[in-house]
Short mmCIF file of C-alpha atoms in Angstrom, two decimals:
data_model
loop_
_atom_site.label_atom_id
_atom_site.label_comp_id
_atom_site.label_asym_id
_atom_site.label_seq_id
_atom_site.Cartn_x
_atom_site.Cartn_y
_atom_site.Cartn_z
CA MET A 179 64.97 108.02 87.23
CA LEU A 180 66.37 107.42 90.66
CA ILE A 181 69.92 107.02 91.45
CA ARG A 182 72.16 104.98 94.38
CA ILE A 183 74.85 104.18 95.74
CA LEU A 184 75.57 101.56 97.91
CA LEU A 185 78.63 100.45 99.36
CA ASP A 186 79.63 96.22 99.69
CA GLU A 187 81.09 97.47 103.50
CA LYS A 188 80.63 100.94 105.01
CA LEU A 189 83.48 101.23 107.32
CA SER A 190 84.05 104.26 109.55
CA HIS A 191 86.95 105.09 107.33
CA PHE A 192 89.05 103.83 104.69
CA THR A 193 93.35 104.13 103.83
CA ASN A 194 94.94 103.16 101.52
CA LEU A 195 95.02 99.81 99.49
CA ASP A 196 91.18 99.84 100.55
CA VAL A 197 89.02 98.54 97.76
CA ILE A 198 86.18 100.15 97.89
CA SER A 199 82.87 98.33 96.03
CA GLY A 200 79.52 99.31 95.73
CA LYS A 201 76.96 98.66 93.37
CA VAL A 202 75.18 101.70 91.80
CA LEU A 203 70.95 101.12 91.46
CA LEU A 204 69.40 102.40 89.40
CA HIS A 205 65.66 102.61 89.41
CA LEU A 206 63.60 103.51 86.02
CA LEU A 207 59.98 104.32 85.87
CA LYS A 208 60.15 104.56 82.59
CA LYS A 209 61.44 103.47 79.35
CA SER A 210 64.38 106.00 79.06
CA HIS A 211 67.71 105.93 76.93
CA VAL A 212 71.00 105.73 78.72
CA THR A 213 74.75 106.89 76.90
CA SER A 214 76.66 105.59 79.66
CA ILE A 215 76.75 105.12 83.61
CA ILE A 216 79.95 106.97 84.98
CA VAL A 217 80.94 106.78 88.89
CA LYS A 218 84.05 108.27 89.75
CA LEU A 219 86.26 108.59 93.03
CA GLU A 220 87.38 112.20 94.09
CA GLY A 221 89.23 113.44 96.34
CA GLU A 222 88.57 117.66 96.65
CA SER A 223 90.35 120.10 99.26
CA LYS A 224 88.88 123.52 99.13
CA THR A 225 90.01 126.91 100.59
CA ARG A 226 88.14 130.00 101.34
CA LEU A 227 90.09 133.36 102.94
CA LEU A 228 89.42 136.81 102.74
CA SER A 229 91.51 138.66 100.79
CA ALA A 230 93.11 142.05 102.72
CA ASN A 231 92.60 143.97 100.45
CA ASP A 232 88.75 143.50 100.15
CA MET A 233 87.37 142.15 103.35
CA GLN A 234 84.62 141.72 101.63
CA ARG A 235 85.66 139.59 99.04
CA PRO A 236 86.38 136.24 99.73
CA LEU A 237 89.16 133.94 97.56
CA MET A 238 88.35 130.69 97.34
CA GLU A 239 90.61 127.49 95.84
CA ASP A 240 89.34 123.94 94.39
CA HIS A 241 91.83 121.68 94.21
CA LYS A 242 90.96 117.98 93.26
CA PHE A 243 93.80 115.41 93.97
CA LEU A 244 92.21 112.36 93.62
CA TYR A 245 90.47 111.84 90.35
CA LYS A 246 89.62 107.84 89.46
CA ILE A 247 87.05 107.07 87.02
CA GLN A 248 84.97 103.94 86.20
CA GLU A 249 82.80 103.15 83.25
CA VAL A 250 80.28 101.04 84.63
CA PHE A 251 77.54 100.69 81.23
CA PRO A 252 77.84 99.75 78.95
CA ASN A 253 79.35 96.87 81.10
CA LYS A 254 82.68 97.53 79.26
CA ASN A 255 84.98 96.71 82.20
CA SER A 256 87.02 99.58 81.24
CA GLN A 257 88.39 102.25 83.26
CA ASN A 258 90.38 103.84 80.48
CA HIS A 259 87.56 103.53 77.50
CA ALA A 260 86.45 107.00 76.39
CA PRO A 261 82.19 106.79 76.59
CA SER A 262 80.98 106.52 72.90
CA GLN A 263 77.12 108.81 71.59
CA GLN A 264 75.44 105.44 71.74
CA SER A 265 72.21 106.02 73.76
CA PHE A 266 70.86 101.98 74.93
CA ALA A 267 66.87 102.03 75.73
CA SER A 268 66.38 101.00 79.21
CA ASP A 269 63.24 99.10 80.89
CA VAL A 270 61.30 99.80 83.28
CA GLY A 271 62.21 98.71 86.51
CA GLN A 272 65.64 98.59 88.91
CA HIS A 273 69.10 97.95 87.60
CA VAL A 274 72.07 97.16 89.44
CA TYR A 275 75.82 97.96 88.05
CA PRO A 276 78.97 96.63 90.62
CA PHE A 277 81.92 98.95 90.79
CA ARG A 278 85.51 98.96 92.21
CA PHE A 279 87.66 101.19 93.34
CA LYS A 280 91.43 100.32 95.19
CA VAL A 281 92.92 103.77 97.29
CA PRO A 282 95.48 104.66 95.77
CA PHE A 283 98.65 106.08 97.79
CA ASN A 284 99.76 109.27 96.77
CA ASN A 285 97.61 112.08 94.93
CA MET A 286 96.80 112.41 91.29
CA CYS A 287 96.30 116.38 90.64
CA LEU A 288 94.22 117.90 88.37
CA ILE A 289 95.89 120.30 86.28
CA THR A 290 94.13 123.50 84.80
CA GLN A 291 95.39 126.37 82.72
CA ASN A 292 94.00 128.32 84.70
CA SER A 293 95.90 127.70 88.36
CA SER A 294 98.49 129.02 89.66
CA ILE A 295 98.87 126.18 92.23
CA ARG A 296 102.47 124.28 92.89
CA HIS A 297 101.68 120.94 93.41
CA VAL A 298 103.83 118.51 95.04
CA LYS A 299 103.20 114.97 95.50
CA GLN A 300 102.35 113.22 98.32
CA THR A 301 100.59 111.22 100.30
CA LEU A 302 96.57 111.35 100.02
CA PRO A 303 95.71 113.78 103.00
CA PRO A 304 92.66 112.47 105.95
CA SER A 305 89.26 113.99 105.58
CA LEU A 306 89.60 117.87 107.13
CA ALA A 307 86.99 120.34 107.76
CA GLY A 308 86.81 123.46 110.62
CA PHE A 309 87.43 126.87 110.89
CA SER A 310 83.94 128.51 109.97
CA ASN A 311 84.39 126.77 105.82
CA GLU A 312 87.77 128.22 106.25
CA VAL A 313 89.24 124.51 104.89
CA GLU A 314 87.83 121.08 103.55
CA ILE A 315 88.88 118.30 102.89
CA PHE A 316 86.84 115.61 101.39
CA TYR A 317 85.85 111.95 99.85
CA TYR A 318 83.67 110.92 97.88
CA LEU A 319 81.94 108.39 95.53
CA LYS A 320 79.47 109.47 93.00
CA ALA A 321 77.91 108.34 90.14
CA THR A 322 76.66 110.28 86.96
CA VAL A 323 74.14 108.93 84.40
CA ASN A 324 74.50 110.01 81.27
CA ARG A 325 71.24 110.63 78.64
CA ALA A 326 71.11 111.87 75.34
CA GLY A 327 70.06 114.60 74.11
CA ILE A 328 70.83 118.24 75.33
CA PHE A 329 68.10 119.06 77.32
CA LYS A 330 68.31 116.23 79.27
CA GLU A 331 68.97 115.96 83.08
CA ASN A 332 71.63 113.49 84.09
CA PRO A 333 70.36 112.16 87.73
CA ARG A 334 73.38 111.84 90.58
CA ALA A 335 73.93 110.24 94.00
CA ARG A 336 76.84 111.18 95.32
CA GLU A 337 77.91 108.66 98.58
CA THR A 338 81.01 110.87 101.59
CA ILE A 339 83.56 108.27 102.87
CA ILE A 340 85.80 109.54 105.64
CA PHE A 341 89.81 108.86 104.79
CA LEU A 342 92.99 108.54 106.57
CA PRO A 343 95.78 107.69 104.99
CA ILE A 344 98.13 104.83 106.30
CA GLU A 345 101.73 106.82 108.10
CA PRO A 346 104.79 107.07 106.37
CA PRO A 347 107.60 104.17 107.27
CA ARG A 348 108.76 105.18 110.68
CA PRO A 349 112.41 105.76 111.09
CA GLU A 350 114.27 104.45 113.95
CA VAL A 351 114.04 105.07 117.25
CA VAL A 352 117.96 106.28 118.41
CA ASP A 353 118.86 107.34 122.17
CA GLY A 354 118.20 110.70 123.38
CA GLU A 355 115.76 112.09 123.75
CA THR A 356 114.25 115.83 122.05
CA TYR A 357 113.60 118.47 125.33
CA ALA A 358 112.59 121.87 126.40
CA ARG A 359 114.34 122.97 128.82
CA CYS A 360 114.12 126.27 131.02
CA HIS A 361 115.34 127.64 134.78
CA HIS A 362 114.04 129.48 137.47
CA GLN A 363 114.93 131.16 140.84
CA PHE A 364 112.47 131.38 142.80
CA ASN A 365 112.44 134.55 145.14
CA SER A 366 112.83 133.98 149.50
CA VAL A 367 111.23 136.25 151.55
CA LEU A 368 113.17 137.57 154.40
CA GLY A 369 111.84 135.66 157.39
CA THR A 370 111.59 132.43 156.12
CA SER A 371 112.52 128.93 157.07
CA GLU A 372 115.85 129.66 155.14
CA THR A 373 116.37 132.56 156.83
CA LYS A 374 115.86 132.07 160.22
CA ASN A 375 118.16 129.72 160.51
CA THR A 376 120.65 131.85 158.63
CA GLN A 377 120.12 135.18 160.43
CA ARG A 378 120.85 134.80 164.65
CA GLY A 379 122.67 136.53 166.86
CA ILE A 380 122.35 140.04 167.95
CA PHE A 381 121.60 141.59 164.95
CA ASN A 382 118.61 139.46 164.03
CA ARG A 383 116.94 141.90 166.68
CA LYS A 384 117.86 144.55 164.39
CA LEU A 385 117.54 143.44 161.02
CA LYS A 386 113.85 142.06 161.78
CA GLU A 387 113.04 145.82 163.19
CA LYS A 388 114.52 147.05 159.80
CA LEU A 389 112.06 144.64 157.51
CA THR A 390 109.05 144.89 159.79
CA ASP A 391 109.49 149.39 158.98
CA SER A 392 109.83 148.31 155.40
CA PRO A 393 107.19 149.18 153.46
CA MET A 394 107.82 146.21 151.21
CA PRO A 395 109.20 142.92 151.35
CA ASN A 396 112.41 142.08 151.07
CA TYR A 397 113.73 139.02 149.30
CA LEU A 398 117.04 137.16 148.70
CA ALA A 399 118.07 134.81 145.96
CA GLY A 400 116.16 131.40 146.48
CA PRO A 401 116.99 128.17 144.92
CA ARG A 402 117.48 127.78 142.00
CA PHE A 403 115.53 124.65 139.87
CA VAL A 404 115.80 123.43 135.76
CA VAL A 405 112.79 122.00 133.84
CA ASP A 406 113.13 119.23 131.15
CA VAL A 407 110.09 118.41 129.14
CA ARG A 408 111.04 114.91 126.93
CA LEU A 409 110.42 112.97 123.62
CA PRO A 410 112.24 110.79 122.43
CA VAL A 411 114.08 111.24 119.10
CA PRO A 412 112.70 111.01 116.65
CA SER A 413 109.44 113.85 117.96
CA ILE A 414 106.39 111.63 116.89
CA LEU A 415 102.87 110.99 118.38
CA THR A 416 100.30 108.72 117.46
CA CYS A 417 96.46 109.20 117.20
CA ASN A 418 94.17 108.04 119.55
CA ARG A 419 97.33 107.27 121.54
CA GLU A 420 99.16 108.33 124.33
CA LEU A 421 102.20 110.47 124.53
CA PRO A 422 105.70 109.75 125.12
CA LEU A 423 105.78 112.28 127.82
CA ARG A 424 108.25 112.92 130.34
CA ILE A 425 109.24 116.33 132.51
CA ILE A 426 111.37 115.97 134.78
CA VAL A 427 112.72 118.19 137.18
CA LYS A 428 116.46 118.98 138.67
CA GLN A 429 117.42 120.10 141.80
CA LEU A 430 120.42 123.05 141.80
CA ASP A 431 120.63 124.02 145.56
CA ASP A 432 119.90 122.74 148.45
CA HIS A 433 117.27 124.08 149.77
CA LEU A 434 114.97 123.93 152.72
CA ASP A 435 110.93 123.89 152.06
CA PRO A 436 109.58 121.77 149.79
CA LEU A 437 108.89 121.84 145.22
CA TYR A 438 105.15 121.71 144.21
CA LEU A 439 103.73 120.54 140.94
CA GLN A 440 100.53 123.62 141.54
CA LEU A 441 99.25 123.39 137.96
CA LEU A 442 100.11 121.46 134.31
CA GLN A 443 98.85 121.90 131.21
CA ILE A 444 99.67 120.15 128.14
CA GLU A 445 97.93 120.57 124.96
CA LEU A 446 98.53 120.55 120.76
CA ILE A 447 98.48 122.48 118.58
CA GLY A 448 98.01 122.57 115.12
CA TYR A 449 99.02 125.13 112.20
CA THR A 450 97.08 124.57 109.06
CA LYS A 451 98.15 126.77 106.28
CA LEU A 452 96.30 127.71 103.31
CA ARG A 453 96.72 129.09 99.69
CA ALA A 454 93.85 130.53 97.64
CA GLN A 455 94.54 132.86 94.87
CA GLY A 456 97.77 132.92 95.69
CA ILE A 457 97.27 134.59 99.18
CA THR A 458 98.34 132.05 102.38
CA GLN A 459 97.17 132.00 105.76
CA THR A 460 98.17 130.02 108.49
CA LYS A 461 95.14 129.27 111.31
CA THR A 462 95.72 127.96 114.69
CA ASN A 463 94.10 125.53 116.51
CA GLN A 464 94.61 123.19 120.34
CA TRP A 465 93.12 119.93 121.80
CA VAL A 466 93.65 120.22 125.23
CA VAL A 467 95.25 116.81 126.25
CA VAL A 468 95.47 117.81 129.60
CA SER A 469 94.89 120.19 132.30
CA VAL A 470 94.86 119.88 136.06
CA GLY A 471 95.53 122.59 138.78
CA ASN A 472 95.50 122.38 141.98
CA THR A 473 96.95 119.52 142.84
CA GLN A 474 99.96 120.35 145.75
CA MET A 475 101.62 117.40 144.39
CA GLN A 476 105.50 117.99 146.24
CA ILE A 477 108.25 117.33 143.56
CA GLY A 478 111.29 115.39 145.17
CA SER A 479 112.59 116.03 148.71
CA PRO A 480 114.21 118.93 150.94
CA ARG A 481 116.85 116.24 151.62
CA ASN A 482 117.63 115.67 147.76
CA ALA A 483 121.16 115.96 147.15
CA VAL A 484 122.18 118.44 144.40
CA GLY A 485 121.40 117.88 140.65
CA THR A 486 118.80 115.31 142.12
CA GLU A 487 116.69 114.76 139.31
CA THR A 488 112.46 114.25 139.72
CA GLU A 489 110.28 112.45 137.37
CA ILE A 490 106.48 114.23 137.69
CA ASP A 491 104.06 111.05 138.03
CA SER A 492 103.09 110.34 134.24
CA LYS A 493 99.55 109.50 135.51
CA TYR A 494 98.65 112.74 134.63
CA TRP A 495 98.66 111.97 130.25
CA LEU A 496 99.04 108.39 130.80
CA THR A 497 95.25 107.90 130.61
CA LYS A 498 94.68 111.21 128.27
CA PRO A 499 95.00 109.49 124.24
CA LEU A 500 94.90 112.32 121.51
CA SER A 501 91.66 113.15 120.75
CA SER A 502 89.88 111.09 118.25
CA THR A 503 89.31 114.37 115.31
CA ILE A 504 93.10 114.98 115.47
CA ALA A 505 94.07 114.30 111.98
CA PRO A 506 97.89 113.63 110.59
CA THR A 507 100.28 115.74 109.72
CA PHE A 508 99.81 116.50 105.96
CA THR A 509 101.43 118.66 103.52
CA THR A 510 98.83 119.04 100.02
CA CYS A 511 99.14 121.79 97.24
CA ILE A 512 96.93 124.01 98.66
CA VAL A 513 96.55 122.73 102.57
CA SER A 514 99.45 122.21 104.85
CA ARG A 515 99.32 121.26 108.51
CA VAL A 516 102.13 120.73 111.80
CA TYR A 517 101.89 120.69 115.33
CA GLU A 518 103.27 121.61 118.39
CA LEU A 519 103.26 119.91 122.09
CA GLY A 520 102.78 122.61 124.16
CA ILE A 521 103.40 122.11 128.11
CA ARG A 522 102.88 124.75 130.91
CA VAL A 523 103.83 123.40 134.15
CA GLY A 524 103.32 125.49 137.80
CA LEU A 525 105.30 125.67 140.75
CA ASN A 526 105.14 126.83 143.64
CA TYR A 527 108.01 126.74 146.74
CA GLY A 528 107.32 126.87 150.90
CA THR A 529 105.29 125.56 152.46
CA PHE A 530 101.88 124.54 152.03
CA ALA A 531 99.85 126.93 154.21
CA ARG A 532 102.51 130.30 152.73
CA ASN A 533 101.34 128.40 149.43
CA GLN A 534 97.71 129.00 150.11
CA GLY A 535 96.84 132.12 147.81
CA ARG A 536 99.84 132.47 146.01
CA ALA A 537 99.91 131.73 141.82
CA PRO A 538 102.69 129.53 141.47
CA VAL A 539 105.18 129.82 138.72
CA ILE A 540 103.73 128.93 135.15
CA LEU A 541 107.17 127.89 132.76
CA PRO A 542 105.89 127.54 129.08
CA PHE A 543 107.06 124.83 126.66
CA ARG A 544 106.93 123.78 123.07
CA ILE A 545 108.35 121.44 120.43
CA PRO A 546 107.17 120.85 117.20
CA VAL A 547 106.55 116.89 117.28
CA LYS A 548 104.74 115.02 113.64
CA VAL A 549 101.59 113.70 114.46
CA TYR A 550 100.72 109.89 112.31
CA SER A 551 97.77 108.19 111.73
CA GLY A 552 98.75 105.24 113.99
CA VAL A 553 97.67 103.11 109.99
CA THR A 554 100.97 101.06 109.94
CA PRO A 555 101.69 100.25 106.22
CA PRO A 556 102.72 96.79 104.85
CA GLN A 557 105.75 94.95 105.48
CA ALA A 558 105.30 93.46 102.25
CA LEU A 559 104.91 97.25 100.95
CA LEU A 560 108.20 98.40 102.42
CA GLU A 561 110.36 95.90 101.37
CA ALA A 562 109.33 96.45 97.73
CA THR A 563 110.05 100.48 97.28
CA SER A 564 113.07 102.18 98.28
CA ILE A 565 112.00 104.36 101.36
CA GLY A 566 113.67 107.84 102.51
CA VAL A 567 113.71 109.52 98.98
CA GLY A 568 111.15 111.84 97.92
CA SER A 569 111.18 113.71 94.79
CA VAL A 570 109.80 116.63 96.52
CA ALA A 571 111.39 118.01 99.50
CA PRO A 572 108.66 117.65 102.45
CA LEU A 573 107.44 120.72 104.28
CA THR A 574 109.04 121.59 107.67
CA GLU A 575 107.54 122.99 110.51
CA GLU A 576 109.93 126.28 111.19
CA GLN A 577 107.99 126.60 107.62
CA PHE A 578 105.05 128.27 108.63
CA LEU A 579 105.63 127.78 112.78
CA PRO A 580 105.17 131.21 114.84
CA ASN A 581 107.87 131.45 117.41
CA SER A 582 108.31 129.87 119.95
CA PRO A 583 107.21 131.81 123.30
CA THR A 584 109.91 132.45 125.73
CA ASP A 585 109.25 133.12 129.80
CA THR A 586 109.70 136.89 130.48
CA ARG A 587 109.61 136.42 134.14
CA SER A 588 112.95 137.52 135.92
CA GLY A 589 114.60 134.49 137.06
CA SER A 590 113.42 132.47 134.25
CA THR A 591 115.37 131.45 131.12
CA VAL A 592 113.60 129.22 128.02
CA GLU A 593 115.80 127.12 126.02
CA PRO A 594 114.08 126.25 122.51
CA ALA A 595 113.04 122.24 121.86
CA GLN A 596 116.35 120.59 120.64
CA SER A 597 117.70 117.18 120.24
CA PRO A 598 120.87 115.75 121.04
CA ARG A 599 123.20 115.77 118.17
CA ASN A 600 124.31 112.53 115.85
CA HIS A 601 121.05 112.31 116.22
CA CYS A 602 119.63 113.54 112.90
CA LEU A 603 117.84 111.25 110.73
CA PRO A 604 116.14 112.35 107.18
CA GLN A 605 112.69 113.69 106.65
CA GLN A 606 110.38 110.55 105.44
CA GLU A 607 106.87 112.46 104.53
CA ALA A 608 105.74 110.39 101.56
CA PHE A 609 106.57 107.40 99.53
CA PRO A 610 109.09 108.33 97.21
CA CYS A 611 107.23 108.38 93.63
CA PRO A 612 107.92 110.10 89.98
CA ASP A 613 105.96 113.94 89.51
CA TYR A 614 103.38 113.23 87.86
CA HIS A 615 100.02 115.55 87.15
CA LEU A 616 96.75 114.72 85.78
CA SER A 617 95.86 117.66 83.19
CA ALA A 618 92.30 118.27 83.01
CA GLN A 619 92.19 117.70 78.87
CA THR A 620 93.20 113.18 80.16
CA ALA A 621 90.32 114.05 83.16
CA LEU A 622 88.02 115.03 80.33
CA GLY A 623 88.82 112.06 78.56
CA TYR A 624 88.13 109.92 81.22
CA GLU A 625 92.04 108.81 81.72
CA GLU A 626 94.34 108.58 84.41
CA ALA A 627 97.68 109.04 84.91
CA PRO A 628 100.27 106.11 85.12
CA PRO A 629 100.09 104.68 88.81
CA SER A 630 103.36 105.69 90.82
CA TYR A 631 105.77 102.59 91.60
CA GLU A 632 104.01 101.96 95.43
CA ASP A 633 100.58 102.02 93.49
CA ALA A 634 101.58 99.84 90.86
CA ILE A 635 102.82 97.35 93.54
CA ALA A 636 100.33 97.91 95.90
CA GLU A 637 97.82 96.51 92.95
CA ASN A 638 98.76 93.12 94.42
CA LEU A 639 98.87 93.33 97.55
CA PRO A 640 95.87 92.42 99.52
CA PRO A 641 93.47 95.43 101.45
CA LEU A 642 95.08 96.46 105.15
CA MET A 643 94.25 94.17 107.91
CA ALA A 644 96.26 96.23 110.32
CA GLN A 645 94.19 97.88 113.31
CA ARG A 646 92.78 100.91 112.47
CA GLN A 647 92.59 104.12 114.43
CA TYR A 648 89.61 106.35 115.65
CA TYR A 649 89.10 108.38 113.76
CA VAL A 650 85.82 111.32 113.55
CA PRO A 651 86.26 114.30 111.28
CA ILE A 652 83.48 117.18 111.64
CA SER A 653 82.89 115.70 108.17
CA PRO A 654 79.68 117.75 105.36
CA SER A 655 77.32 115.66 105.54
CA ASN A 656 76.33 112.81 102.41
CA ASP A 657 74.58 115.22 99.47
CA VAL A 658 72.47 112.06 98.81
CA SER A 659 70.65 110.57 101.02
CA GLY A 660 68.99 106.74 99.45
CA PHE A 661 66.79 107.40 96.27
CA SER A 662 66.86 110.95 95.33
CA ARG A 663 67.32 113.11 92.57
CA ASP A 664 70.80 115.27 91.90
CA ASN A 665 70.40 117.84 88.74
CA ARG A 666 73.35 120.01 89.63
CA ARG A 667 75.74 120.64 86.49
CA ASP A 668 78.81 118.30 86.95
CA GLN A 669 81.43 120.32 84.36
CA ASN A 670 83.32 116.66 83.65
CA SER A 671 80.95 114.21 83.20
CA ASP A 672 78.14 115.64 80.82
CA ARG A 673 81.05 115.80 78.49
#
C-alpha cells in the first residue's frame, strides 16, 4: 500500500484565505480493507532549550496551533463526521481522493491537560526555522490510511508547505517621524587650520615651541554636530522592500574643515522569545542591509550656516531591500519575534590627508520597528470586520528587547528612539476574534473549533489576488517524497 499527496497548485508559499486543494493518491498492490482516509492541515511550533540547572537535558515544547481535518474516504464530504469502525474492501490499483482546505486567519490551539502554555489568539505565524534547531514553526498536510486490525500499520504521506500570513491593517500614516538622535563634538588639535587662524601674533611662536616640547598633543573644543536617524510614524518595515529611512546631520557650530561620512552600517536585529516547559530565552539574529566603509563622502560644507541640516544620500539603502529570509513580526503561544533597526554612522572631521589612518567616530542608533509581510488584506475583509480592538493585549517590544546601547565615547550623547507627541497610535496586531481554543478531547473526535468572526466572513471571500512577497525561510524538508511508506505512529490519527 503506497500513498502520496499531490497538490493542484504548488505555490512558493501560501497565505490566509488561500484554498489548498489536491488529491490523495492511494496505490494498492493487493486487495485491502480500509476503515477511513483522513487528510489534515496542521500548523505546529516546537522549541528546544537547555535548562540552566542541567545543561545535558534539553527542555522541549511542542504546540499545535492549527488543526483542520477532512475525511475523504468514505465519501461523506464532511469535516465534522466521526469515522466509523466499519472497513471497506478496496480493489487493486490506484485510487484518487480529492481534498480542499481554506486557510483561516487565526490560530486554533490544541489544549492538552498537561500543558502549561499560556495561549494567545493571534494571526497565524509564518514558517520559521533556525537557531540550531532550537525553534521551528512549520505547516504541513498529512494523509493517513486507517486500516482495520490492531496489528495493521497505517500508511501516511506528508507534504510540507511554506506559510506567510496576511499583514494586519496598516495604521494611517501621520505627519512626523520616529527618530533616534546622537550629539557629538569633535576635538581639534592645535596647529590645524582652525587654530592657525585663531593663534596669531607674537605669542604664536612661543605657543608653538611649547606644544612641540609637550609629550602629549593639546586639544581644543571642536565643532558640534547632531545626527538624526528617522523613520515614518508608525515605524513599519516591509519584507522584500527598501527601508523608508532618513539620516540627517545638523551643524551646530561654525567650522573650517569638512565633515566626512566614513562608514555606514545598517542591520535588522530580530529578537525571538522562546518558551519551553516554563523556561524563557531570547535569541538574537542580525540581517545586514548595508555595510560600506571608506566612503569619504563629504557632508555639507564648511561655508554652511549654523543650523544647516544635510541629508545623507539614500543611495546606500534604497537599492537594498530586506532579505527574503526575514519573517514578519509575530506572536504565538511559545514563540514571539520583534525587531530593532540598528544603524552605525562613522564620521571623520578634518581634511582628507589628515584623516588618513584615523579611525572614524562611530555613532550607534537603535529604533524599534515592526516588520510586515507585505501581503495586503482584501478590502472586503477590512470593511466587514472591526479593526483595532483585540481580545488579547499584543506583545510589545519593550517586554523583552534589551536596552539600546549608548555611546560612552567622550563627547557623544545618544538619545533613545522617540516619536512626536500626539502621534501615538493603538497597536493593531491581529484581527479581533473571540477567545476560543480547541480541546484535545475534541480533536481526537475529529471536530473543529467554531470559526472566529473574520474566519466566517472569509469563507465567502475569494482567494487573495494581491501581489505576494518572496519568502524563503529555512524550512524542513518533506518527510515524504513521492510514493513512499511512512509507518510512524500518530497519536491522533489512529484513534
